[in-house]
XYZ file of C-alpha atoms in Angstrom:
282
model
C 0.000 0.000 0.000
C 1.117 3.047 -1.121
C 2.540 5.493 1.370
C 0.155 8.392 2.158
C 1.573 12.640 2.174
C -1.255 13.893 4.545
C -0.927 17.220 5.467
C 0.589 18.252 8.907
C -1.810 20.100 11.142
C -0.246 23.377 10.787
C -1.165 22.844 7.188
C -4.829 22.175 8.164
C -4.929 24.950 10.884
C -3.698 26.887 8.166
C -6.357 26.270 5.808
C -9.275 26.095 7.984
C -8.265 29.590 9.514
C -8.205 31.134 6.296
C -11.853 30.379 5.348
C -13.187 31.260 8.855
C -13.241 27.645 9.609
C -16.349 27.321 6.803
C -16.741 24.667 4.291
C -15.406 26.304 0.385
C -17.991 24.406 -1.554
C -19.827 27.128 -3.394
C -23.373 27.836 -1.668
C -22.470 25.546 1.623
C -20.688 28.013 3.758
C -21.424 25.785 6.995
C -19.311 26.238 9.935
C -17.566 23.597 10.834
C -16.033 23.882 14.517
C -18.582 24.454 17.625
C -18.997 23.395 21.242
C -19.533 19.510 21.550
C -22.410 18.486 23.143
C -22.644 17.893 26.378
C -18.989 19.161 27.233
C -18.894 22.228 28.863
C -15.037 22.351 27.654
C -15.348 20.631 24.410
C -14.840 21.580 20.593
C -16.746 19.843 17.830
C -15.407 19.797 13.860
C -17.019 18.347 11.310
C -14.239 20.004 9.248
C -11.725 18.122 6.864
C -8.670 19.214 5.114
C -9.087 17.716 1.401
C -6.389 17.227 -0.921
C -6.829 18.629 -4.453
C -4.644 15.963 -5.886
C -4.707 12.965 -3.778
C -2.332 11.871 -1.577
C -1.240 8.538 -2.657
C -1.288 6.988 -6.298
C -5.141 5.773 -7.255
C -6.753 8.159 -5.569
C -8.762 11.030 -7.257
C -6.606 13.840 -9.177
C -3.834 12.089 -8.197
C -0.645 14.232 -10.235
C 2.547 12.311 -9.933
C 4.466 14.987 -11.192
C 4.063 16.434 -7.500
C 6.181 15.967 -5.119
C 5.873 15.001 -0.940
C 6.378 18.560 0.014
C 3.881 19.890 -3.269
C 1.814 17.240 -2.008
C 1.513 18.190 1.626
C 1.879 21.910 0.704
C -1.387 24.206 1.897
C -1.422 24.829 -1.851
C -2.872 21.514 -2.562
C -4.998 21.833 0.112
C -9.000 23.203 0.188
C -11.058 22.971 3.492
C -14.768 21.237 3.450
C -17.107 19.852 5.574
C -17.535 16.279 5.979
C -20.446 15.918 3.352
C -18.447 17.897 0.545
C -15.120 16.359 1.134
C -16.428 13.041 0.539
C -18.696 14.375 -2.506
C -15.679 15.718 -4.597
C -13.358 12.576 -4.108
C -16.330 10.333 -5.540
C -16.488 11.984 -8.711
C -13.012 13.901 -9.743
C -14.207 14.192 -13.451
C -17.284 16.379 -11.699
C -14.349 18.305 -9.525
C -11.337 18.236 -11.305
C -8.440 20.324 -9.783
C -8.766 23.375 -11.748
C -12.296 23.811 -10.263
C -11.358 23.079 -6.668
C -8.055 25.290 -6.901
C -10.686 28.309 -7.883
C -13.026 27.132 -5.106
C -10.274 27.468 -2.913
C -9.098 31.022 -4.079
C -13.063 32.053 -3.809
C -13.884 30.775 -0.118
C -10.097 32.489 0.820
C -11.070 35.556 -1.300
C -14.491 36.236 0.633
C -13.313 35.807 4.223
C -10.340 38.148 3.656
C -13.269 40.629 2.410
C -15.107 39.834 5.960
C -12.262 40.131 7.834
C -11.010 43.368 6.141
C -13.947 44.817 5.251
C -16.335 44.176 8.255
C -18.839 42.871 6.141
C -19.833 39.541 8.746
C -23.581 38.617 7.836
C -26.103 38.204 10.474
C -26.091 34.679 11.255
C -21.677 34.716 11.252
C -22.266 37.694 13.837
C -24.839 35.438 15.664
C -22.291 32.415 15.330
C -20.740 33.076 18.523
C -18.443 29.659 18.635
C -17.123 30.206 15.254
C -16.723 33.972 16.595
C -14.819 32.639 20.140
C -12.295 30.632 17.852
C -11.830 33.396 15.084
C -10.672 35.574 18.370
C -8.576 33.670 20.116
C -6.617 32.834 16.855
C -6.729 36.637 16.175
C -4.728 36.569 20.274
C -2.391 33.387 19.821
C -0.953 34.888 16.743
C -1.016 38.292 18.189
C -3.501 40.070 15.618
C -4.661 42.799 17.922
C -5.659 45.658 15.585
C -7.505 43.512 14.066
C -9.226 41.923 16.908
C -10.473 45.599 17.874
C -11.728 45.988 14.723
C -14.004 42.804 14.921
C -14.855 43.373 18.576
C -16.024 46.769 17.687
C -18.301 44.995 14.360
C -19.704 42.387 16.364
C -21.066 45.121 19.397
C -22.444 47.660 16.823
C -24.450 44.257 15.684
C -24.866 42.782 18.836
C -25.318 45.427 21.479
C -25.127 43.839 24.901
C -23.845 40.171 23.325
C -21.959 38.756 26.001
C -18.853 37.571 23.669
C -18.077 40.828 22.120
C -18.235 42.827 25.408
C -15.691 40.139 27.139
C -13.315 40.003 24.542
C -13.089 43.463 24.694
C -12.016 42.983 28.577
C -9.370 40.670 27.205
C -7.691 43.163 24.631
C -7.684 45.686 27.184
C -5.357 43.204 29.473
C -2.995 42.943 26.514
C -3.341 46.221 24.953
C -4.620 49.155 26.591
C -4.562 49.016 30.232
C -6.246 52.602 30.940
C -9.629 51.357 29.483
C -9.674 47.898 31.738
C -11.578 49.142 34.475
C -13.928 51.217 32.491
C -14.563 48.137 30.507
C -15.434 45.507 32.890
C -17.663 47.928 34.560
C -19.508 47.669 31.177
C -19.322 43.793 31.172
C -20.715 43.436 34.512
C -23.652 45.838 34.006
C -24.540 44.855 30.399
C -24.669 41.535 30.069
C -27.037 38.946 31.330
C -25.137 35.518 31.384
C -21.593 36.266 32.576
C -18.583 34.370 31.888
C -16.023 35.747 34.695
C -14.153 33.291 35.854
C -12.637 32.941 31.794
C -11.969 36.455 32.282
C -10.766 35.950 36.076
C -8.238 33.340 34.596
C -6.493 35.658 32.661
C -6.336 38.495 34.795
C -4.251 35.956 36.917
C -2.339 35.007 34.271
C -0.835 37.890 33.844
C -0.837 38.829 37.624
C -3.315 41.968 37.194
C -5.048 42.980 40.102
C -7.026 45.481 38.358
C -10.710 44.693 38.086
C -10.727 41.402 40.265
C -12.757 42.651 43.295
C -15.401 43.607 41.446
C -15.389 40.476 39.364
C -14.982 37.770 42.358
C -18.811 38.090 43.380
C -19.615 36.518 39.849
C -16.820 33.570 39.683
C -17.165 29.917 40.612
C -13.831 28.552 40.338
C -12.299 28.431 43.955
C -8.921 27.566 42.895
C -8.830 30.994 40.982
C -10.562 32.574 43.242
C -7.688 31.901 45.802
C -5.607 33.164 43.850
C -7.560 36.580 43.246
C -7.070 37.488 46.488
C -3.880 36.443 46.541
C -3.038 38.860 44.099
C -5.176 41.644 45.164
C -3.438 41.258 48.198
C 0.351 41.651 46.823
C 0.648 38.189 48.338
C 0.618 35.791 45.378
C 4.351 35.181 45.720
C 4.668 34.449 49.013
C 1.277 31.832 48.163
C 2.455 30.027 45.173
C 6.708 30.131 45.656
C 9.091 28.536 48.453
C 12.613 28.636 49.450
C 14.914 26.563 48.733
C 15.457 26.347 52.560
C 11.771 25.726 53.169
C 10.974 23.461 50.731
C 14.149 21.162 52.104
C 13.038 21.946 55.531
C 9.605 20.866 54.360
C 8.416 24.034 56.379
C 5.165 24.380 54.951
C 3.201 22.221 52.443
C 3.393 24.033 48.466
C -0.275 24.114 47.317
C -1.526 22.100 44.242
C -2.909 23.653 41.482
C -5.402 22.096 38.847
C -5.477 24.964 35.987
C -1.351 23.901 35.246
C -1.716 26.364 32.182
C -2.869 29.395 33.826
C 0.119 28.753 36.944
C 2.102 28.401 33.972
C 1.545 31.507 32.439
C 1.146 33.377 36.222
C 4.492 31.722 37.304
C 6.253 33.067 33.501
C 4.971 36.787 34.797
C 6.223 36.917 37.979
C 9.704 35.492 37.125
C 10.502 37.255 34.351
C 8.741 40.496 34.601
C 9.837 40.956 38.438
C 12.312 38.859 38.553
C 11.500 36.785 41.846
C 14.692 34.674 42.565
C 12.777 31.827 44.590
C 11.546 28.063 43.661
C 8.212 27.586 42.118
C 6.501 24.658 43.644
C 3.503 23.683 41.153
């Protein structure tokens, strides 16, 4: 059996990010990635990444002039939902690669225009998971201004939508610190079904005090909660580090933390940004 070149998942990330995470067949448009139900925490897909030409000899538009890397290149590949990728391998005279490649260009071509141009339809503003995703992309590859710009699209749309109004919270932690307050003051009096302890976790993250008193009344999650105070208190690394001396002394117990990836972050701030010379104990 012939070896397969699938495509690495940067190479699907890739391609799924740059249609909005929608399928490219021409009049389908469906998002593909949403909460899975019955997981508070989970994500759903029902996205694929297709190859153009196929991936091993035999199957459809299979070009072996290609090579491995032409072959796993995002070039070759076009992003579909599960019905559509399985509908244009079955008949490749139907969908040969010419068509695909401008199918490709065309679902690329119109969310660059939604993205630039702010034109989101109704039900893409009302598609708040596809929305969540599209933002924290925008903040893992540090996209900011444009962030603001879709933040500010999706309020005039959606005036007292819950996802807009705490996003906006989180691009004030990274970006303009003046307006934080100001701004979950608004979150806390606008909206109706509050997520604060997602906002909570990243205030900790990045050891910011501002903004926490007025948002512990409205969190859940004890752990972080602790640490709020801690924080608010100019305590937190006194609470979360040790000695060397105590910790070999066995002085006092370290605590134990569930959320590893917030601590994480949290214990990155406080080392390098204030340089605290002590042992973390996670």
């Amino acid at each position: 059996m012939a070896k397969r070149d699938n495509f690495t998942k940067e190479v699907k990330d890739q391609a799924a990010k740059r249609v909005a995470y929608r399928c490219s067949f021409p009049g389908c448009g469906i998002a593909t990635v949403g909460p899975q139900y019955g997981n508070p925490l989970g994500v759903a897909s029902i996205g694929v990444a297709c190859h153009i030409c196929a991936a091993s000899p035999g199957g459809p538009r299979y070009d072996e002039s290609m090579d491995k890397k032409q072959r796993k290149s995002i070039e070759n590949c076009i992003w579909m939902c599960e019905n559509h990728s399985v509908m244009i391998d079955r008949d490749e005279e139907k969908y040969p690669v010419e068509l695909l490649k401008a199918w490709k260009v065309e679902a690329e071509n119109k969310a660059a225009e939604n993205l630039g141009d702010y034109e989101l339809s109704k039900a893409q503003l009302k598609d708040t998971s596809s929305l969540k995703l599209l933002f924290d992309d925008l903040i893992k590859d540090g996209n900011y201004d444009v962030l603001r710009m879709l933040i500010d699209k999706t309020k005039t749309s959606n005036k007292n939508s819950e996802l807009p109004l705490r996003y906006e919270i989180i691009y004030n932690i990274y970006c303009n610190r003046e307006a934080l307050l100001l701004s979950i003051n608004y979150y806390l009096e606008n909206t109706d079904v509050k997520q604060c302890d997602e906002i909570l976790k990243i205030l900790i993250a990045n050891n910011i005090s501002t903004g926490i008193e007025l948002l512990l009344p409205f969190c859940y999650d004890e752990e972080m909660k602790t640490l709020a105070d801690k924080i608010k208190e100019g305590t937190i690394k006194e609470y979360i580090f040790r000695s060397k001396e105590d910790i070999e002394k066995g002085i006092e117990d370290a605590p134990v933390f569930k959320d590893a990836d917030t601590i994480q972050k949290l214990l990155s701030n406080i080392v390098v940004n204030e340089k605290f010379p002590s042992l973390p104990c996670i």
